[in-house]
XYZ file of C-alpha atoms in Angstrom:
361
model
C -153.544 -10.946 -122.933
C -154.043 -11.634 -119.421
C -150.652 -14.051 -119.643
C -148.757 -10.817 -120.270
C -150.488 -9.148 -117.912
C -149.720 -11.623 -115.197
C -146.159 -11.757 -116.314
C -145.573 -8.209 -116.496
C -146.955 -8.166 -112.882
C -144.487 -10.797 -112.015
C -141.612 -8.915 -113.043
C -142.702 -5.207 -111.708
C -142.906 -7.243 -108.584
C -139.596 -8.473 -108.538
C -137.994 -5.652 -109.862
C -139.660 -3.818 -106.871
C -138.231 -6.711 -104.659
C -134.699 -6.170 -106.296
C -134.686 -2.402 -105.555
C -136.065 -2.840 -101.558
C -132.947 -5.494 -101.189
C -130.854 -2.958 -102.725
C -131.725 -0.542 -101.207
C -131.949 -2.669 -97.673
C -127.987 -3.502 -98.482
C -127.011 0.049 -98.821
C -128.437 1.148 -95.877
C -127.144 -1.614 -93.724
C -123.764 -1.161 -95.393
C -121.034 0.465 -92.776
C -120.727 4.369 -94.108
C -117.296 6.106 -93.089
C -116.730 7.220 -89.929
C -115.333 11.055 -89.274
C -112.124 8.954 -88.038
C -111.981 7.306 -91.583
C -112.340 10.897 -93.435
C -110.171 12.689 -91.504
C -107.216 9.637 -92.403
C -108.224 9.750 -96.022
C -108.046 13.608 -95.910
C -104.484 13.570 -94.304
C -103.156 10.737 -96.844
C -104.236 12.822 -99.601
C -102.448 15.855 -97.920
C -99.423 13.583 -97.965
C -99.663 12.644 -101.357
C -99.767 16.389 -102.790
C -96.799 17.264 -101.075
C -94.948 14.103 -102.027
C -96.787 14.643 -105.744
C -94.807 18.043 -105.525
C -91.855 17.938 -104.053
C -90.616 14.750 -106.863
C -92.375 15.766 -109.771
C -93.639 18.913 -109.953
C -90.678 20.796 -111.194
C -89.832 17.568 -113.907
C -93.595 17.503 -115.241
C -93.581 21.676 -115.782
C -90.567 21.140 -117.860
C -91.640 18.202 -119.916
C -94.965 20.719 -120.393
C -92.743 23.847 -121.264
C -90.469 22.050 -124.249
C -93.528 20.106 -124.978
C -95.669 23.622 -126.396
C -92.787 24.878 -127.788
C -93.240 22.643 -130.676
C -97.257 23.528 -130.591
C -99.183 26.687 -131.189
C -99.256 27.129 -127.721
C -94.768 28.042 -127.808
C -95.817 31.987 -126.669
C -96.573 30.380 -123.342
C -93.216 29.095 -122.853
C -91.452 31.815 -124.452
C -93.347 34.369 -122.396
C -92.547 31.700 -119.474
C -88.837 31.854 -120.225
C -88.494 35.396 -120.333
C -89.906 35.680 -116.977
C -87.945 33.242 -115.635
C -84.623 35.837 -116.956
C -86.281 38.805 -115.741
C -86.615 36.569 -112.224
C -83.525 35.051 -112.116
C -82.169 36.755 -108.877
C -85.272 37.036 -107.064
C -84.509 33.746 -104.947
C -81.547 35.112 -103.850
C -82.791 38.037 -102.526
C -85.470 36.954 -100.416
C -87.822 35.171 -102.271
C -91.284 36.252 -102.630
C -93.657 34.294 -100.097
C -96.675 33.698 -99.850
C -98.658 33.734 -95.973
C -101.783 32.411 -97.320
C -100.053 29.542 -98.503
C -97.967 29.522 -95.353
C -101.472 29.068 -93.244
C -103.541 26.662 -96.316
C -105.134 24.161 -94.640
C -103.799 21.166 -95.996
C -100.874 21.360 -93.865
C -102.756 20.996 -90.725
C -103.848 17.509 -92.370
C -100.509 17.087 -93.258
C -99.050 17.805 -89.671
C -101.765 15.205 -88.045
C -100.946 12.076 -90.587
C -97.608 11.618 -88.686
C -98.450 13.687 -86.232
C -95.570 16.538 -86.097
C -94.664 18.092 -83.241
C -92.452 21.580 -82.586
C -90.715 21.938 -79.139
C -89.344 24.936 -77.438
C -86.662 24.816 -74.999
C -85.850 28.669 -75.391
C -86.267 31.510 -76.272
C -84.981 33.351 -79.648
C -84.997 37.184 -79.003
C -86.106 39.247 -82.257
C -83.438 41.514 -81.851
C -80.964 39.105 -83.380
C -80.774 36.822 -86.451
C -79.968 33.209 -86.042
C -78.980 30.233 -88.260
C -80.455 26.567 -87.206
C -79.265 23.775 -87.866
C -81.427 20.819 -88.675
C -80.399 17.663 -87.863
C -80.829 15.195 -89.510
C -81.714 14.995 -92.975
C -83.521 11.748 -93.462
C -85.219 10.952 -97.296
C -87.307 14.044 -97.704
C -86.638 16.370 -94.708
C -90.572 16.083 -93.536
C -90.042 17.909 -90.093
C -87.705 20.491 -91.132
C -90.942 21.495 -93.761
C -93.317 20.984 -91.767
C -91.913 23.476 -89.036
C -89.994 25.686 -91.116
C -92.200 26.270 -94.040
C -95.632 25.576 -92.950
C -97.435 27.320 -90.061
C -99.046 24.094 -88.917
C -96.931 23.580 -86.324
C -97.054 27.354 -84.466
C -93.598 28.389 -85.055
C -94.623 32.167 -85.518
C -96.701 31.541 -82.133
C -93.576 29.910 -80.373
C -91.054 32.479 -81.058
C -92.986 35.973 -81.717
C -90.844 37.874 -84.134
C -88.831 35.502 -85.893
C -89.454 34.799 -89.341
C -87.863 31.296 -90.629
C -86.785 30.538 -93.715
C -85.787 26.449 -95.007
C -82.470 26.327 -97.418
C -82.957 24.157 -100.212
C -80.791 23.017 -103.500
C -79.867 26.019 -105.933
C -81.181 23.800 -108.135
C -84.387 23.378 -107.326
C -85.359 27.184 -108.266
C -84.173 26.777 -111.487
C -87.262 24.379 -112.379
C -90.391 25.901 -113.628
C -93.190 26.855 -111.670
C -91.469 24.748 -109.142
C -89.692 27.684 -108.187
C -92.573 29.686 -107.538
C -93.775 26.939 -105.529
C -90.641 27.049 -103.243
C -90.851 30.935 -102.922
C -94.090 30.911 -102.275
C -93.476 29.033 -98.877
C -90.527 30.964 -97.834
C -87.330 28.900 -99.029
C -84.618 29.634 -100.243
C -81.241 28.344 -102.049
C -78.759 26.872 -99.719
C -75.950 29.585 -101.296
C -74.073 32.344 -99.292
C -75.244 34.822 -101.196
C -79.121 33.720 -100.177
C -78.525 33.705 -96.365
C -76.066 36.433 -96.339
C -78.972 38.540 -97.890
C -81.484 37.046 -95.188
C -79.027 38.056 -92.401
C -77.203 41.567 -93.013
C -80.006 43.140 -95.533
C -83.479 41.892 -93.946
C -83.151 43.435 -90.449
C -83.186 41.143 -87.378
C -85.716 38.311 -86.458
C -84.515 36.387 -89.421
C -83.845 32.399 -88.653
C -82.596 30.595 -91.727
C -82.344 27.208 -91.543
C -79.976 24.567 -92.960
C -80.076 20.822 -93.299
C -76.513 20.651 -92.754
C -75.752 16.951 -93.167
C -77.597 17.650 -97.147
C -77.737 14.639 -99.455
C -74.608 12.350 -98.067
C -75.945 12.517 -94.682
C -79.235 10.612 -96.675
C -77.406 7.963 -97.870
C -76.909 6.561 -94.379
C -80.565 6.985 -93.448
C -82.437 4.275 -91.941
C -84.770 3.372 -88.725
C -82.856 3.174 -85.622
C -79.309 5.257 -86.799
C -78.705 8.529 -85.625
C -75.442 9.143 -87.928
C -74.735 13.331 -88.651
C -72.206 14.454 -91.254
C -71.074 17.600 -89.047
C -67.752 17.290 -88.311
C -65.996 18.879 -91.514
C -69.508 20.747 -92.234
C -68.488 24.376 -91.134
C -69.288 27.094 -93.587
C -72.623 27.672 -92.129
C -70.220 28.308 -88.822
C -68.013 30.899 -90.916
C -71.385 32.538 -92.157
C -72.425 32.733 -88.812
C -69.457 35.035 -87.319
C -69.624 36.863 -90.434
C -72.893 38.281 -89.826
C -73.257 38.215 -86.022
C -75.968 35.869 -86.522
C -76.636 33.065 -83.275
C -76.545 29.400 -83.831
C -79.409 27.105 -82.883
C -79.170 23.173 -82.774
C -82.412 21.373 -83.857
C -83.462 17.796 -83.697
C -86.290 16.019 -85.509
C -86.679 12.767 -83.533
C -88.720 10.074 -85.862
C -87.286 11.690 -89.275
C -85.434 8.952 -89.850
C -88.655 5.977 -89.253
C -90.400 7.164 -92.242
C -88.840 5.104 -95.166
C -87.036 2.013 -95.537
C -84.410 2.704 -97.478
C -81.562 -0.129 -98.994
C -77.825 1.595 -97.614
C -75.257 0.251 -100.178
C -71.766 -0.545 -97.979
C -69.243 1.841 -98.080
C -67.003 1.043 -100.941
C -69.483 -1.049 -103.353
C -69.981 -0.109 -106.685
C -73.708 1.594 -106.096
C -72.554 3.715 -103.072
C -70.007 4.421 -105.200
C -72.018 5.661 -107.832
C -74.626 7.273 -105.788
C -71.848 9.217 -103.984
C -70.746 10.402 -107.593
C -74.137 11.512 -108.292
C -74.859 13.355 -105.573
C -71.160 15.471 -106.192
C -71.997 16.159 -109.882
C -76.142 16.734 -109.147
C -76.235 17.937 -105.322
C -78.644 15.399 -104.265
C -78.345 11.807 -103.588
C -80.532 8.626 -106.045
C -81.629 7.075 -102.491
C -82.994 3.529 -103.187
C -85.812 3.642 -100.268
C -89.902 2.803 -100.191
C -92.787 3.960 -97.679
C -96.105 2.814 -97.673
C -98.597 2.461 -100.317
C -101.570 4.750 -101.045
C -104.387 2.159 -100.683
C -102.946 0.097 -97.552
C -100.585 0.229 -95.060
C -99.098 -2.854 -95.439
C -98.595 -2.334 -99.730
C -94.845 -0.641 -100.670
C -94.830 2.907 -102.007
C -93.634 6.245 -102.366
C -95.464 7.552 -99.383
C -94.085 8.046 -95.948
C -95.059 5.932 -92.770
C -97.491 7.283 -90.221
C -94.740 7.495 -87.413
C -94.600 10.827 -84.765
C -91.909 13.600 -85.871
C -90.748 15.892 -82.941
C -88.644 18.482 -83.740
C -86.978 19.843 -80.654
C -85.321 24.024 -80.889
C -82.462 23.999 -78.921
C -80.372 27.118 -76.978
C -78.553 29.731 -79.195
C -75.238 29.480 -79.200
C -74.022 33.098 -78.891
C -72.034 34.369 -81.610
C -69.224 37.650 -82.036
C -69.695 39.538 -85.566
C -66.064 38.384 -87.398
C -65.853 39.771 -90.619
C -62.718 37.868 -91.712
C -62.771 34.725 -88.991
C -59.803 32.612 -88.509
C -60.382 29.000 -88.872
C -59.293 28.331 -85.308
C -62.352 30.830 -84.424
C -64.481 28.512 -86.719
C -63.875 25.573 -85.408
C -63.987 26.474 -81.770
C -67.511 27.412 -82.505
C -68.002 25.021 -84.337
C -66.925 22.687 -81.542
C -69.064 24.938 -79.279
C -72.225 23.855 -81.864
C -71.546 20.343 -81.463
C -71.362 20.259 -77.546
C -75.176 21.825 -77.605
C -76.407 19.429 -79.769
C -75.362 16.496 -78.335
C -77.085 17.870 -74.928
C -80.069 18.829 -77.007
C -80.179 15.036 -78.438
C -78.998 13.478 -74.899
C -81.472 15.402 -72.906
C -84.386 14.532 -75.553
C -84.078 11.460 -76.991
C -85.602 8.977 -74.361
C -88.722 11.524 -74.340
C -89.271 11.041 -78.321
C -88.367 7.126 -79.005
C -85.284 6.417 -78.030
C -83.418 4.388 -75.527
C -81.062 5.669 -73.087
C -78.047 3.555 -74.722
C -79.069 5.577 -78.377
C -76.051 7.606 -78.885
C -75.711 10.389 -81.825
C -72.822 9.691 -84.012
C -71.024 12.773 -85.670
C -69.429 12.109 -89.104
């Protein structure tokens, strides 16, 4: 008896030794800092978005077809006929949401790269105004962040103006995807769309357009600053139609976020990518970031590297109903001039050397 005792002493002793190292290791181990948090909290930001913008609209659709072969099919069918009784709704305006517009992810967002908005003047409320965003890069990160979030201050910048970020037709024809892309004020890159935002929403509208769109992201890469622009002029010919101003952008570090592998021009993949992009609207870019546990691992997430989007000066525009392409293109030429001055006087400010020169396509 007093054997088990003793032994039974033994090992409550050592069990009480285990749990005092264990608890000594715990203690001593290094807890995360607010510094560590706040990354993890911005990567995670990152991921949601990048979760969202690739599969989002693909998952909702697998889901929907999915449940029309279960009990659950009144969900899609009552899904469906919304979608009908919706149809035009993204052509007129879309239906966004402020709240979502101000949700506080995107401040974490904004700080993982950090983004940046710069004025360099003034846009007058009593006028409407198409920007141009320059340049498209994988996922168009600073043209989001600015034109679609309020992280940056945008609304604060220019008082009265209400932007608005063109995306693929497309895009709002995905479930719940759609309502996603509302929701945050964009709309389809159509004429119908922006002619709506500029002749039937009164003035202080800004509409912006990634003008190079998918071909101008099959030649991104760190270190090139190559624009299709030169035979891009319907957003030009919308402009004079409506009396609405032109405004060059530039998002300096757009392009640093991905690696991406650029097939030569005339190979077999560019040439199929190229096809792809005329039958689909958007371009099967080959390109990786970073990975979600380290820096150094490959992934689908972009690199931490600073995005400054500089606003540029309006370009003042006449109200043309039926313009003549000569009065497109010199205002179109017009466009060009104040962009390259916006890039010129910018780019050794945000990364760039004085030899960088922006190529026009």
């Amino acid at each position: 008896m007093k054997t088990i005792i003793a032994a039974c002493s033994q090992n409550l002793s050592g069990s009480r030794a285990s749990v005092r190292a264990a608890l000594h290791t715990l203690l001593a181990a290094r807890w995360p800092s607010q510094r560590d948090v706040r990354s993890w909290i911005q990567l995670l930001s990152v991921l949601q978005w990048v979760l969202s913008f690739l599969l989002l609209g693909a998952v909702s659709l697998v889901i929907l077809i999915y449940l029309v072969f279960t009990s659950f099919w009144p969900i899609s069918a009552l899904y469906l006929a919304w979608i009908i009784f919706d149809w035009d709704t993204p052509e007129k305006g879309g239906r966004r949401l402020p709240c979502l517009r101000r949700w506080t992810v995107w401040r974490h967002f904004r700080d993982y790269f950090p983004v940046k908005l710069v004025k360099t003047h003034d846009l007058s409320p009593s006028h409407n105004y198409i920007i141009g965003s320059h340049p498209h890069g994988i996922l168009c990160v600073g043209a989001f962040c600015n034109f679609v979030t309020g992280s940056t201050g945008f609304e604060e910048m220019f008082p009265g103006i209400r932007p608005s970020l063109t995306t693929l037709a497309g895009n709002f024809r995905l479930p719940l995807f759609r309502e996603y892309l509302m929701s945050g004020g964009l709309c389809p890159v159509t004429r119908r769309a922006i002619g709506h935002l500029l002749s039937k929403n009164g003035t202080g509208n800004a509409v912006a357009i990634v003008i190079g769109g998918a071909a101008e992201s099959l030649s991104c890469r760190p270190g090139v600053t190559t624009l299709i622009l030169k035979n891009r002029k319907g957003f030009v010919r919308m402009a004079l139609q409506h009396g609405a101003y032109l405004v060059p952008s530039f998002t300096f570090g757009e392009n640093d976020l991905f690696r991406q592998v650029v097939f030569e021009e005339g190979s077999w993949m560019r040439s199929i990518q190229q096809r792809f992009q005329k039958m689909m609207g958007f371009a099967p870019c080959v390109f990786y970031g970073r990975g979600l546990t380290s820096i150094r691992s490959r992934g689908f997430l972009p690199y931490a590297r600073p995005i400054t989007t500089v606003v540029g000066e309006p370009v003042t525009v006449p109200k043309i109903e039926d313009p003549s392409c000569e009065v497109v293109d010199m205002y179109h030429e017009m466009y060009i001039r104040s962009l390259l001055k916006l890039f010129n006087e910018n780019k050794t400010k945000y990364g760039l050397s004085e030899t960088d020169e922006l190529h026009i396509l």
